[in-house]
mmCIF file of N, CA and C in Angstrom:
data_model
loop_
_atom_site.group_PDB
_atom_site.id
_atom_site.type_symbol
_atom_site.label_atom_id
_atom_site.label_comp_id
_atom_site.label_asym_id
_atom_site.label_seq_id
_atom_site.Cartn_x
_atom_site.Cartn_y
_atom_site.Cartn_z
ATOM 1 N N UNK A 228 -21.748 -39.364 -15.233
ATOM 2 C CA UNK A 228 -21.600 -38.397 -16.283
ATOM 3 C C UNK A 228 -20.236 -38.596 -16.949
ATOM 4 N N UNK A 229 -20.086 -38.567 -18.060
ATOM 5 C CA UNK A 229 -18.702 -38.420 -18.965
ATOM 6 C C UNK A 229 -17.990 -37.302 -19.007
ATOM 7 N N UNK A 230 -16.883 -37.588 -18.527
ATOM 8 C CA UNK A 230 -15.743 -36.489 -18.459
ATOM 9 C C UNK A 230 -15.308 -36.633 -19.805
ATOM 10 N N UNK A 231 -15.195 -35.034 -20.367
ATOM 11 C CA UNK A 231 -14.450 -34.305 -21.326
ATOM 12 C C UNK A 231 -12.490 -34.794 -21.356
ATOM 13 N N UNK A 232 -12.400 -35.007 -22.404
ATOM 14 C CA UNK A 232 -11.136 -35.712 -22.372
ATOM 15 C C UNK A 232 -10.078 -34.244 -22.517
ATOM 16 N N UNK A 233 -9.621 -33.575 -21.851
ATOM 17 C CA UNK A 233 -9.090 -32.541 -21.402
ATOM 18 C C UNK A 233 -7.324 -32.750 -22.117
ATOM 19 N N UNK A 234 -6.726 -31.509 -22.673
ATOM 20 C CA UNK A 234 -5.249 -32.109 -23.009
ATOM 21 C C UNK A 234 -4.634 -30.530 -22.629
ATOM 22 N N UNK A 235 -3.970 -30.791 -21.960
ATOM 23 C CA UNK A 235 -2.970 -29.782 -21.652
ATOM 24 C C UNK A 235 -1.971 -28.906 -22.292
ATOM 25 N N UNK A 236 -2.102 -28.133 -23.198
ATOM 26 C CA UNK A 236 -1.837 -27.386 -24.472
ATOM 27 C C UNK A 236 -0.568 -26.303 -23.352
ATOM 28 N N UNK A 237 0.491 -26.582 -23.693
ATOM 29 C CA UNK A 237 1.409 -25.553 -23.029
ATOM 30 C C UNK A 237 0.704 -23.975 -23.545
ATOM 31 N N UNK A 238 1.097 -23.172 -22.780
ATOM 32 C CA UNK A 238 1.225 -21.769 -22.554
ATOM 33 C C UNK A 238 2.396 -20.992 -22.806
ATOM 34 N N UNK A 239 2.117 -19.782 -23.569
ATOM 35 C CA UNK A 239 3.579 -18.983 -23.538
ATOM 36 C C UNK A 239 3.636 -18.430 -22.190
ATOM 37 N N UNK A 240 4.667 -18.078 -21.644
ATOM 38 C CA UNK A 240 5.382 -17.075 -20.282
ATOM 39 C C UNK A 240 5.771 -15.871 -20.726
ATOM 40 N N UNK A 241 5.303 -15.162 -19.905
ATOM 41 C CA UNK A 241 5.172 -13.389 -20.321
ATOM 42 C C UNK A 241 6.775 -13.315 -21.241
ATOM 43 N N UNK A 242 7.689 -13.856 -20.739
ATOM 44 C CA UNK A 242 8.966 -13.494 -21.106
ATOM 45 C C UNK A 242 9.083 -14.432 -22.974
ATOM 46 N N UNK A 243 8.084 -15.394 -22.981
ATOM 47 C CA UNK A 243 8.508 -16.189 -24.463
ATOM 48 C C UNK A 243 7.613 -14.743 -25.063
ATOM 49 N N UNK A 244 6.378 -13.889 -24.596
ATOM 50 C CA UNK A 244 5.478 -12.986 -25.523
ATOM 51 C C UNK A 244 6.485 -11.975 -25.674
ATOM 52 N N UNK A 245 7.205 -11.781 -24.300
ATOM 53 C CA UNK A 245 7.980 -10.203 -24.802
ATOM 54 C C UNK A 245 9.028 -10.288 -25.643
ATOM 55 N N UNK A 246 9.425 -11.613 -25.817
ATOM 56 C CA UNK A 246 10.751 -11.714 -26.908
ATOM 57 C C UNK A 246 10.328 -11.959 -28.433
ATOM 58 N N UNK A 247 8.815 -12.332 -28.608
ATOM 59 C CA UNK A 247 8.114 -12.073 -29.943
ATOM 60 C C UNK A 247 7.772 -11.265 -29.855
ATOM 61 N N UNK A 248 7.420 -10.411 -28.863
ATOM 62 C CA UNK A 248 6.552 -9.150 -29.741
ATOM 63 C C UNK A 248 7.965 -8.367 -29.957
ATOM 64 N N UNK A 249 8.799 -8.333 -28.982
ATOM 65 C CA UNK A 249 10.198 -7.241 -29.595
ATOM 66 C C UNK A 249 10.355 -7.933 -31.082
ATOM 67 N N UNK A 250 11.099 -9.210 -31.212
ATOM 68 C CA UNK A 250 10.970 -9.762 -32.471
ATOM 69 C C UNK A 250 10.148 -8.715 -33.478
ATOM 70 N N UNK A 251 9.014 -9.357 -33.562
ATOM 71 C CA UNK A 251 7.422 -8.865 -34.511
ATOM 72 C C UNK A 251 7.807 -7.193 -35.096
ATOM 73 N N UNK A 252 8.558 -6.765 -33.597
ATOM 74 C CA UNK A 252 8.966 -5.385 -33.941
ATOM 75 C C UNK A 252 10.126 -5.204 -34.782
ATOM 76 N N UNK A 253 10.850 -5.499 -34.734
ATOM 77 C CA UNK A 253 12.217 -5.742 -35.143
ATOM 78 C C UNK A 253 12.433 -5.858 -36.368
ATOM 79 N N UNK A 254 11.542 -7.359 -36.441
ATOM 80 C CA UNK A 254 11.424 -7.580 -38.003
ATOM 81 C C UNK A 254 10.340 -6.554 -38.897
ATOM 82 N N UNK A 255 9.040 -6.178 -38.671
ATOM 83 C CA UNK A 255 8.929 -5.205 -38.939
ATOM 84 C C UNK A 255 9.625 -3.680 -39.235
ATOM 85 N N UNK A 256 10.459 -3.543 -38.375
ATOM 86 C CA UNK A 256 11.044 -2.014 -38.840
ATOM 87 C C UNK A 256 12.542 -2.515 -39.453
ATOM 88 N N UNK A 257 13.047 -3.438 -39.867
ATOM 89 C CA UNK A 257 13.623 -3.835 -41.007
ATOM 90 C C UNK A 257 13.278 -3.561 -42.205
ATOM 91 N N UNK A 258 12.590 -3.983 -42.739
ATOM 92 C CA UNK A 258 12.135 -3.723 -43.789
ATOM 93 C C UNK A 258 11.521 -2.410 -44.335
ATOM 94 N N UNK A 259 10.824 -1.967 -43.126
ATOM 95 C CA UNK A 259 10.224 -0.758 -43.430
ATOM 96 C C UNK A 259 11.391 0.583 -43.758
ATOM 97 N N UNK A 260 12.702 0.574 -42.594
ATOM 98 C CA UNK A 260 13.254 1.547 -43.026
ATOM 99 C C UNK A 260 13.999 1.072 -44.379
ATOM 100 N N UNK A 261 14.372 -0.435 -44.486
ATOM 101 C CA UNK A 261 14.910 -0.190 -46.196
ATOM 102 C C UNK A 261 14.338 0.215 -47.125
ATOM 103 N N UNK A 262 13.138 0.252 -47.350
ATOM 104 C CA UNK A 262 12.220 1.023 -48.063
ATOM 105 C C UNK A 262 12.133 2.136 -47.720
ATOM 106 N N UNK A 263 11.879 2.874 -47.097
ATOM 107 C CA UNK A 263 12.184 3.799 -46.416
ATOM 108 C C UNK A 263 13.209 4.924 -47.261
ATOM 109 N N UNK A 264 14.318 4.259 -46.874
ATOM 110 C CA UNK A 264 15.704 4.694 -47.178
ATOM 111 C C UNK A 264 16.191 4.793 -48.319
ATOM 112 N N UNK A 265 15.674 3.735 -49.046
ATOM 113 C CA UNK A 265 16.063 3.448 -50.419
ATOM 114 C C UNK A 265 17.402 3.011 -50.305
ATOM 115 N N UNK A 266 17.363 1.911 -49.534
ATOM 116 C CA UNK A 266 19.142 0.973 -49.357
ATOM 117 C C UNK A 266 19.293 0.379 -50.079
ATOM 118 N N UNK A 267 18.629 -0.573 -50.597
ATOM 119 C CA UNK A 267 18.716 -2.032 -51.788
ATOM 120 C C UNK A 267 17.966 -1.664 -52.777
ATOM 121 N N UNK A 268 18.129 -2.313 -53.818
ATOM 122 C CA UNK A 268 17.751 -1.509 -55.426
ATOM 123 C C UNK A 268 16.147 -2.615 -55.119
ATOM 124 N N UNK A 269 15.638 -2.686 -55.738
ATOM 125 C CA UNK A 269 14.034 -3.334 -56.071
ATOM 126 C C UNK A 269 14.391 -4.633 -56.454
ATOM 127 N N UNK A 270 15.355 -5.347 -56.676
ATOM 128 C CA UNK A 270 15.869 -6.212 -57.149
ATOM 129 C C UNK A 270 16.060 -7.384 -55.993
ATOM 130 N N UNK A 271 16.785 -6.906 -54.951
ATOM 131 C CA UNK A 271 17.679 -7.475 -54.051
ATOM 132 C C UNK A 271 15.956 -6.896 -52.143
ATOM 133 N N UNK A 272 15.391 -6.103 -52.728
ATOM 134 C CA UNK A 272 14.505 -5.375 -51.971
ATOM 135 C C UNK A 272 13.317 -6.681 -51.795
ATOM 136 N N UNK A 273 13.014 -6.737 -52.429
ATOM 137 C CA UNK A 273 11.620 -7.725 -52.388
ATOM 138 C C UNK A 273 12.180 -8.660 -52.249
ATOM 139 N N UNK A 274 12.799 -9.570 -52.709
ATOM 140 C CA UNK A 274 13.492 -11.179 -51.770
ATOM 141 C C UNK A 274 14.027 -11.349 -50.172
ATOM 142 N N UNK A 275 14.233 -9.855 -49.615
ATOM 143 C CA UNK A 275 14.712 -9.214 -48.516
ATOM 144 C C UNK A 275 13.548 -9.139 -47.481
ATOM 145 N N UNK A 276 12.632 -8.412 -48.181
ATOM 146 C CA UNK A 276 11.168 -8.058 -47.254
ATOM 147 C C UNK A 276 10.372 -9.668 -47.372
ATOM 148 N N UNK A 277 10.322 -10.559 -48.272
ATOM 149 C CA UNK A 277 9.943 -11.555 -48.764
ATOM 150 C C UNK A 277 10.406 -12.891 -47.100
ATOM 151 N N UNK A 278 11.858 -12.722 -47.261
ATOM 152 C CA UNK A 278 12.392 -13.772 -45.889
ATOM 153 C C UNK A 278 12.466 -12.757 -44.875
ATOM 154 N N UNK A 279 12.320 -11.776 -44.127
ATOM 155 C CA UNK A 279 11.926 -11.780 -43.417
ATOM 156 C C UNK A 279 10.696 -11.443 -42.761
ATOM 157 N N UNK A 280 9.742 -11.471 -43.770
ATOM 158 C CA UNK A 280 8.439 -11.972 -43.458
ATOM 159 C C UNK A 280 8.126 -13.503 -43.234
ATOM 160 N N UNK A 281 8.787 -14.468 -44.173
ATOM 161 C CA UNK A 281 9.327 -15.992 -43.735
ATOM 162 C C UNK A 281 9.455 -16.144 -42.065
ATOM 163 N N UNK A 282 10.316 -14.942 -41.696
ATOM 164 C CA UNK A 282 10.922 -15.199 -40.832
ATOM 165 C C UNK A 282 10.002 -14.716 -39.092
ATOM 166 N N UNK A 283 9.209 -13.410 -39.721
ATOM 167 C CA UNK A 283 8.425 -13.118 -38.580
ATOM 168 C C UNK A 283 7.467 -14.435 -38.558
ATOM 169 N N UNK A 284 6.779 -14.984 -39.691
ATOM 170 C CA UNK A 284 5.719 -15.684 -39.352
ATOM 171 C C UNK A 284 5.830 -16.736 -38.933
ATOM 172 N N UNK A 285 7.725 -17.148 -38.722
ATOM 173 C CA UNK A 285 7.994 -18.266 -37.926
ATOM 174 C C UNK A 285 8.256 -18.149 -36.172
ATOM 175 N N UNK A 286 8.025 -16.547 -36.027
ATOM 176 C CA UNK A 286 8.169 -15.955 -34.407
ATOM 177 C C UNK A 286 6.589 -16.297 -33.883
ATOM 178 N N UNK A 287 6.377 -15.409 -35.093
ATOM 179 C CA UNK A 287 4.847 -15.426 -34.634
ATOM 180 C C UNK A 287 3.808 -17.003 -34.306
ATOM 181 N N UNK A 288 4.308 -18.181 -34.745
ATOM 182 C CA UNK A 288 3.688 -19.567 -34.625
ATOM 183 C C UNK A 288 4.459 -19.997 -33.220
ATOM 184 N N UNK A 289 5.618 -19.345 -33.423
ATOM 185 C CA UNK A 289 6.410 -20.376 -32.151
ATOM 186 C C UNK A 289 6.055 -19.298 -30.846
ATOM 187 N N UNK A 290 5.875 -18.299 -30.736
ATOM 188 C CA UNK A 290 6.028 -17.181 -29.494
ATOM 189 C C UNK A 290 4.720 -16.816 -29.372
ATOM 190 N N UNK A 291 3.432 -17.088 -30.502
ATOM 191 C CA UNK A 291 2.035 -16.223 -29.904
ATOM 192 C C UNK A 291 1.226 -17.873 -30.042
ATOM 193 N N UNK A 292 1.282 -18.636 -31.254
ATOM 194 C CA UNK A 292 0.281 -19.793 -31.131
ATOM 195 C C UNK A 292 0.664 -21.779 -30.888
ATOM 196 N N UNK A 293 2.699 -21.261 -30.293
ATOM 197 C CA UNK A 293 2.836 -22.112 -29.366
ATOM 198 C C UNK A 293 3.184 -22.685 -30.257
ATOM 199 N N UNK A 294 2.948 -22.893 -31.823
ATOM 200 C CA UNK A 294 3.664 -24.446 -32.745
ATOM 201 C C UNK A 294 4.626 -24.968 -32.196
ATOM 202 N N UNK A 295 4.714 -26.079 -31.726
ATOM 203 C CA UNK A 295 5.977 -26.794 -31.853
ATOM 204 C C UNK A 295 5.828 -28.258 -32.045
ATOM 205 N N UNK A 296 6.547 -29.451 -31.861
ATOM 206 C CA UNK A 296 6.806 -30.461 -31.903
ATOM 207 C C UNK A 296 6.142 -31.539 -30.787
ATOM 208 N N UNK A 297 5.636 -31.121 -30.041
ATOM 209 C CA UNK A 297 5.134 -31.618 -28.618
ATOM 210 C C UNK A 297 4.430 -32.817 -29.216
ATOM 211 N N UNK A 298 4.007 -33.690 -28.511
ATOM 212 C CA UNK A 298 2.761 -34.594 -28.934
ATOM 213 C C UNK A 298 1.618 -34.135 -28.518
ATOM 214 N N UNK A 299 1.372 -33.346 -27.579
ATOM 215 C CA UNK A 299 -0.066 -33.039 -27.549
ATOM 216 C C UNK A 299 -0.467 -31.939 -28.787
ATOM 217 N N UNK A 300 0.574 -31.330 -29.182
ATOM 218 C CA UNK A 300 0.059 -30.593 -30.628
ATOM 219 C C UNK A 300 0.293 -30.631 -31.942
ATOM 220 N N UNK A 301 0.292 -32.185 -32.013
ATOM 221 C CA UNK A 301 1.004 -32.721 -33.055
ATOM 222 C C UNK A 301 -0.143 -32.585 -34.823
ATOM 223 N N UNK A 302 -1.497 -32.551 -33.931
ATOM 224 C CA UNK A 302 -2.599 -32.439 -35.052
ATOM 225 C C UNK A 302 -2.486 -30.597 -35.120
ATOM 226 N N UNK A 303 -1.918 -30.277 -34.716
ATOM 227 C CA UNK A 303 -1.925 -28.768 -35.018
ATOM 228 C C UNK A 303 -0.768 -28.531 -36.028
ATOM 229 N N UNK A 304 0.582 -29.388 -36.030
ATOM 230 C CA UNK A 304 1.578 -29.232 -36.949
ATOM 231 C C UNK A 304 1.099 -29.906 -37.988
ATOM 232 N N UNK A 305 0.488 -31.081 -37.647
ATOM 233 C CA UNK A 305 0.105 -31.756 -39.304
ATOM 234 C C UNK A 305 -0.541 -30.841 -40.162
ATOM 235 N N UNK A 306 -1.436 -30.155 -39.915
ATOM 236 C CA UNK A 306 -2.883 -29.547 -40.067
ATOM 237 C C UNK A 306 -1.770 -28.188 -41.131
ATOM 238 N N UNK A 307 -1.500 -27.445 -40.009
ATOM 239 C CA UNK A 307 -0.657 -26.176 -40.498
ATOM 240 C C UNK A 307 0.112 -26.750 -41.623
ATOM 241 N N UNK A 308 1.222 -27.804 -41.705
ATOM 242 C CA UNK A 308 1.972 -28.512 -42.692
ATOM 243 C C UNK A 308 0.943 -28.931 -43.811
ATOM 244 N N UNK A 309 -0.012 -29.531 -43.809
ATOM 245 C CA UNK A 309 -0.974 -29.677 -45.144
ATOM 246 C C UNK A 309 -1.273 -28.130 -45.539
ATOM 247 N N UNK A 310 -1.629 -26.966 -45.049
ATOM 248 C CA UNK A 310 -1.923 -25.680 -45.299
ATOM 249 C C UNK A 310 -0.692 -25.241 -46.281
ATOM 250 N N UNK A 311 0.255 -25.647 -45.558
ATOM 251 C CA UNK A 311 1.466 -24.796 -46.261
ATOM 252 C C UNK A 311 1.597 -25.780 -47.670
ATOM 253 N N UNK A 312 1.661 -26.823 -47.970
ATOM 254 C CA UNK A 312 1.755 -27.701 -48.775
ATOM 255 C C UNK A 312 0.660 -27.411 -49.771
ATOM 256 N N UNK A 313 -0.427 -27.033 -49.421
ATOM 257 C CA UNK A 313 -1.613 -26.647 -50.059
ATOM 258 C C UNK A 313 -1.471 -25.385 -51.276
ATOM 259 N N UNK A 314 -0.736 -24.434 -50.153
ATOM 260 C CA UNK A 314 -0.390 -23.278 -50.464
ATOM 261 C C UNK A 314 0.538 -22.814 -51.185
ATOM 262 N N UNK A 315 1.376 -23.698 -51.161
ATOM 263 C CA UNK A 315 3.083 -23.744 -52.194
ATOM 264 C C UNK A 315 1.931 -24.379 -53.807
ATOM 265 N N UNK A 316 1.321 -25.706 -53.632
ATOM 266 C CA UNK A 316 0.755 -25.710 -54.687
ATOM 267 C C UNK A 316 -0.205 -24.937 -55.644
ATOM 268 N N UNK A 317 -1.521 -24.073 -55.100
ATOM 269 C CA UNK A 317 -1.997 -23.153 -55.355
ATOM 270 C C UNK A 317 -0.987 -22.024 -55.931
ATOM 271 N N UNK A 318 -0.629 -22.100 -54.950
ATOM 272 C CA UNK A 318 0.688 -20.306 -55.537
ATOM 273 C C UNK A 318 1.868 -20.613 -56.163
#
């Protein structure tokens, strides 16, 4: 019978999830209380909420779906990198 060619995809450790989800939090209630508050004029407000949404969705690839540089997930960075490339052009 033919064995399934099996690849060993690292795992996060409870401690890489609890430092994104605090993150996820973090960066979330940033933004929310400047709005909130009315700290930054609408000007300086949306380029603000803008990167650090940049910035959660770079917690969120590296701390919940593992992106990184590895070779076993290297068709997962290409893949995501054509998306984003896709996406800068469209938008």
């Amino acid at each position: 019978m033919k064995e399934a060619h099996v690849v060993n995809v690292p795992h996060g450790t409870p401690r890489i999830y609890a430092i994104g989800f605090v993150l996820s939090i973090i960066l979330t209630a940033i933004p929310f209380s400047l709005v909130m508050a009315g700290a930054l004029p609408v000007v300086a407000l949306i380029p603000t909420i803008v990167l650090l949404a940049a910035v959660q969705i770079v917690v969120h690839l590296v701390c919940f779906l593992h992106l990184n540089r590895s070779c076993e997930l290297a068709w997962n960075l290409t893949a995501f990198t054509y998306t984003l490339v896709v996406l800068v052009i469209l938008v």
